[in-house]
Amino acid sequence: MPINNQPADSQLATVGQLIQHATHAVAFTGAGISTDSGIPDLAGIAAILNADKTFHGDVFHLLDPSFATRDPATFYRLYRQTFFHPDARPNAAHHFLAQLATTGHLAGVVTMNIDYLHQLAGSQNVAEYWGDLRQNHCIHCQQAYDWDTIAQQPIPHCHTCGQLVLPDFVQRNLATYPAAIQKGHQLLAQADLVLIIGTQRNVTSFPKNVPKIVVNSDQPRIGDKQTIYIQTKAASFFEKLALYL
Ligand SMILES: [Zn+2]
């Protein structure tokens, strides 16, 4: 299948047919799938941090566990502007993928996001490489806290020992979860179609000889011949695509 840059609308029928013929499609999603749910991507997060008058650093500085422990007030103030949006709701793209699983076309979702929106949309088989916002622990006694505790307390502290509670992905220094990575690799290895949504990850890092559909608002990149590039926002594209299935 040739790489093409036709307007997204003219590709809807082609993409719809590919999906309908798939029995083990796998979606790989990044921040771009959630921007329409009001969650900033890395560029948006960088803009928020740059605009802040008191914080001088990048996203890695913000997420450094030693910084978050030393200055929890600044960490949590900026965390709530950037990553932590427990009131965000899934958009048409998340809902489309959840629906695709119920009709037997989609085997699972592999995501680099921590926003939990795939599960809120109803997706059940989700490999989260970095976990999600619902996973938080006390830095001292390791008691677990769900995101309601983080939402309720400006600077959340442990009910048991009084120490600071931090998100797991921060405490883990952004380490991925090996079990999730393994699950993701297994899903992708068996895929008969890969939907790569809202991420700049290069298609060459995905299994060869499998049709791929890339939906991203960035400029299309050169990939292999089995890749269809759709340069658009994910939510609007999948909202239209749902009418073709
Ligand atoms: Zn504790």
PDB file of N, CA and C in Angstrom, residues 143-181:
ATOM      1  N   GLN A 143       2.275   3.103  51.476  1.00  0.00           N
ATOM      2  CA  GLN A 143       0.834   2.870  51.366  1.00  0.00           C
ATOM      3  C   GLN A 143       0.323   3.429  50.036  1.00  0.00           C
ATOM      4  N   ALA A 144      -0.576   2.661  49.413  1.00  0.00           N
ATOM      5  CA  ALA A 144      -1.082   3.045  48.087  1.00  0.00           C
ATOM      6  C   ALA A 144      -2.238   4.035  48.201  1.00  0.00           C
ATOM      7  N   TYR A 145      -2.292   4.964  47.266  1.00  0.00           N
ATOM      8  CA  TYR A 145      -3.386   5.939  47.200  1.00  0.00           C
ATOM      9  C   TYR A 145      -3.871   6.076  45.766  1.00  0.00           C
ATOM     10  N   ASP A 146      -5.195   6.086  45.620  1.00  0.00           N
ATOM     11  CA  ASP A 146      -5.786   6.289  44.300  1.00  0.00           C
ATOM     12  C   ASP A 146      -5.797   7.792  43.987  1.00  0.00           C
ATOM     13  N   TRP A 147      -6.244   8.146  42.794  1.00  0.00           N
ATOM     14  CA  TRP A 147      -6.153   9.557  42.408  1.00  0.00           C
ATOM     15  C   TRP A 147      -7.157  10.454  43.130  1.00  0.00           C
ATOM     16  N   ASP A 148      -8.142   9.906  43.806  1.00  0.00           N
ATOM     17  CA  ASP A 148      -9.066  10.779  44.546  1.00  0.00           C
ATOM     18  C   ASP A 148      -8.336  11.482  45.691  1.00  0.00           C
ATOM     19  N   THR A 149      -7.379  10.779  46.324  1.00  0.00           N
ATOM     20  CA  THR A 149      -6.578  11.407  47.381  1.00  0.00           C
ATOM     21  C   THR A 149      -5.757  12.557  46.810  1.00  0.00           C
ATOM     22  N   ILE A 150      -5.184  12.342  45.639  1.00  0.00           N
ATOM     23  CA  ILE A 150      -4.371  13.392  45.002  1.00  0.00           C
ATOM     24  C   ILE A 150      -5.259  14.588  44.644  1.00  0.00           C
ATOM     25  N   ALA A 151      -6.493  14.293  44.222  1.00  0.00           N
ATOM     26  CA  ALA A 151      -7.409  15.370  43.823  1.00  0.00           C
ATOM     27  C   ALA A 151      -7.892  16.177  45.024  1.00  0.00           C
ATOM     28  N   GLN A 152      -8.009  15.508  46.175  1.00  0.00           N
ATOM     29  CA  GLN A 152      -8.638  16.155  47.337  1.00  0.00           C
ATOM     30  C   GLN A 152      -7.675  17.004  48.162  1.00  0.00           C
ATOM     31  N   GLN A 153      -6.405  16.636  48.169  1.00  0.00           N
ATOM     32  CA  GLN A 153      -5.439  17.360  49.007  1.00  0.00           C
ATOM     33  C   GLN A 153      -4.467  18.144  48.130  1.00  0.00           C
ATOM     34  N   PRO A 154      -4.311  19.440  48.388  1.00  0.00           N
ATOM     35  CA  PRO A 154      -3.381  20.235  47.557  1.00  0.00           C
ATOM     36  C   PRO A 154      -1.978  19.614  47.516  1.00  0.00           C
ATOM     37  N   ILE A 155      -1.478  19.244  48.691  1.00  0.00           N
ATOM     38  CA  ILE A 155      -0.210  18.498  48.763  1.00  0.00           C
ATOM     39  C   ILE A 155      -0.524  17.223  49.536  1.00  0.00           C
ATOM     40  N   PRO A 156      -0.782  16.121  48.847  1.00  0.00           N
ATOM     41  CA  PRO A 156      -1.272  14.920  49.530  1.00  0.00           C
ATOM     42  C   PRO A 156      -0.239  14.290  50.461  1.00  0.00           C
ATOM     43  N   HIS A 157      -0.719  13.972  51.666  1.00  0.00           N
ATOM     44  CA  HIS A 157       0.133  13.305  52.650  1.00  0.00           C
ATOM     45  C   HIS A 157      -0.526  12.011  53.115  1.00  0.00           C
ATOM     46  N   CYS A 158       0.298  11.112  53.547  1.00  0.00           N
ATOM     47  CA  CYS A 158      -0.136   9.771  53.943  1.00  0.00           C
ATOM     48  C   CYS A 158      -1.004   9.825  55.202  1.00  0.00           C
ATOM     49  N   HIS A 159      -2.137   9.115  55.166  1.00  0.00           N
ATOM     50  CA  HIS A 159      -3.019   9.077  56.334  1.00  0.00           C
ATOM     51  C   HIS A 159      -2.381   8.296  57.486  1.00  0.00           C
ATOM     52  N   THR A 160      -1.461   7.427  57.173  1.00  0.00           N
ATOM     53  CA  THR A 160      -0.872   6.560  58.191  1.00  0.00           C
ATOM     54  C   THR A 160       0.347   7.197  58.854  1.00  0.00           C
ATOM     55  N   CYS A 161       1.283   7.684  58.043  1.00  0.00           N
ATOM     56  CA  CYS A 161       2.552   8.148  58.624  1.00  0.00           C
ATOM     57  C   CYS A 161       2.794   9.641  58.415  1.00  0.00           C
ATOM     58  N   GLY A 162       1.929  10.298  57.637  1.00  0.00           N
ATOM     59  CA  GLY A 162       2.055  11.742  57.486  1.00  0.00           C
ATOM     60  C   GLY A 162       3.067  12.203  56.450  1.00  0.00           C
ATOM     61  N   GLN A 163       3.746  11.265  55.820  1.00  0.00           N
ATOM     62  CA  GLN A 163       4.755  11.647  54.827  1.00  0.00           C
ATOM     63  C   GLN A 163       4.096  11.954  53.473  1.00  0.00           C
ATOM     64  N   LEU A 164       4.905  12.476  52.565  1.00  0.00           N
ATOM     65  CA  LEU A 164       4.416  12.896  51.256  1.00  0.00           C
ATOM     66  C   LEU A 164       3.973  11.694  50.404  1.00  0.00           C
ATOM     67  N   VAL A 165       2.911  11.896  49.652  1.00  0.00           N
ATOM     68  CA  VAL A 165       2.479  10.903  48.663  1.00  0.00           C
ATOM     69  C   VAL A 165       2.854  11.429  47.280  1.00  0.00           C
ATOM     70  N   LEU A 166       3.496  10.589  46.484  1.00  0.00           N
ATOM     71  CA  LEU A 166       3.887  10.988  45.124  1.00  0.00           C
ATOM     72  C   LEU A 166       3.402   9.955  44.111  1.00  0.00           C
ATOM     73  N   PRO A 167       3.155  10.400  42.879  1.00  0.00           N
ATOM     74  CA  PRO A 167       2.778   9.453  41.823  1.00  0.00           C
ATOM     75  C   PRO A 167       3.879   8.413  41.597  1.00  0.00           C
ATOM     76  N   ASP A 168       3.463   7.194  41.324  1.00  0.00           N
ATOM     77  CA  ASP A 168       4.447   6.125  41.107  1.00  0.00           C
ATOM     78  C   ASP A 168       5.408   6.444  39.962  1.00  0.00           C
ATOM     79  N   PHE A 169       4.882   6.993  38.867  1.00  0.00           N
ATOM     80  CA  PHE A 169       5.784   7.188  37.712  1.00  0.00           C
ATOM     81  C   PHE A 169       6.871   8.201  38.019  1.00  0.00           C
ATOM     82  N   VAL A 170       6.609   9.101  38.991  1.00  0.00           N
ATOM     83  CA  VAL A 170       7.640  10.038  39.431  1.00  0.00           C
ATOM     84  C   VAL A 170       8.628   9.318  40.356  1.00  0.00           C
ATOM     85  N   GLN A 171       8.085   8.582  41.333  1.00  0.00           N
ATOM     86  CA  GLN A 171       8.962   7.866  42.267  1.00  0.00           C
ATOM     87  C   GLN A 171       9.870   6.879  41.543  1.00  0.00           C
ATOM     88  N   ARG A 172       9.356   6.319  40.456  1.00  0.00           N
ATOM     89  CA  ARG A 172      10.125   5.315  39.710  1.00  0.00           C
ATOM     90  C   ARG A 172      11.108   5.951  38.726  1.00  0.00           C
ATOM     91  N   ASN A 173      11.196   7.300  38.758  1.00  0.00           N
ATOM     92  CA  ASN A 173      12.139   7.974  37.885  1.00  0.00           C
ATOM     93  C   ASN A 173      11.847   7.699  36.413  1.00  0.00           C
ATOM     94  N   LEU A 174      10.572   7.629  36.086  1.00  0.00           N
ATOM     95  CA  LEU A 174      10.103   7.420  34.717  1.00  0.00           C
ATOM     96  C   LEU A 174      10.503   6.060  34.145  1.00  0.00           C
ATOM     97  N   ALA A 175      10.768   5.108  35.014  1.00  0.00           N
ATOM     98  CA  ALA A 175      11.060   3.758  34.513  1.00  0.00           C
ATOM     99  C   ALA A 175       9.771   3.113  34.006  1.00  0.00           C
ATOM    100  N   THR A 176       9.859   2.445  32.884  1.00  0.00           N
ATOM    101  CA  THR A 176       8.677   1.731  32.382  1.00  0.00           C
ATOM    102  C   THR A 176       8.485   0.446  33.192  1.00  0.00           C
ATOM    103  N   TYR A 177       7.283  -0.135  33.064  1.00  0.00           N
ATOM    104  CA  TYR A 177       6.979  -1.384  33.757  1.00  0.00           C
ATOM    105  C   TYR A 177       7.311  -2.563  32.823  1.00  0.00           C
ATOM    106  N   PRO A 178       8.261  -3.404  33.229  1.00  0.00           N
ATOM    107  CA  PRO A 178       8.649  -4.517  32.349  1.00  0.00           C
ATOM    108  C   PRO A 178       7.467  -5.396  31.932  1.00  0.00           C
ATOM    109  N   ALA A 179       6.524  -5.659  32.847  1.00  0.00           N
ATOM    110  CA  ALA A 179       5.388  -6.526  32.498  1.00  0.00           C
ATOM    111  C   ALA A 179       4.518  -5.880  31.420  1.00  0.00           C
ATOM    112  N   ALA A 180       4.367  -4.551  31.498  1.00  0.00           N
ATOM    113  CA  ALA A 180       3.570  -3.850  30.492  1.00  0.00           C
ATOM    114  C   ALA A 180       4.271  -3.842  29.138  1.00  0.00           C
ATOM    115  N   ILE A 181       5.584  -3.647  29.180  1.00  0.00           N
ATOM    116  CA  ILE A 181       6.363  -3.669  27.933  1.00  0.00           C
ATOM    117  C   ILE A 181       6.242  -5.048  27.277  1.00  0.00           C
TER     118      ILE A 181
END
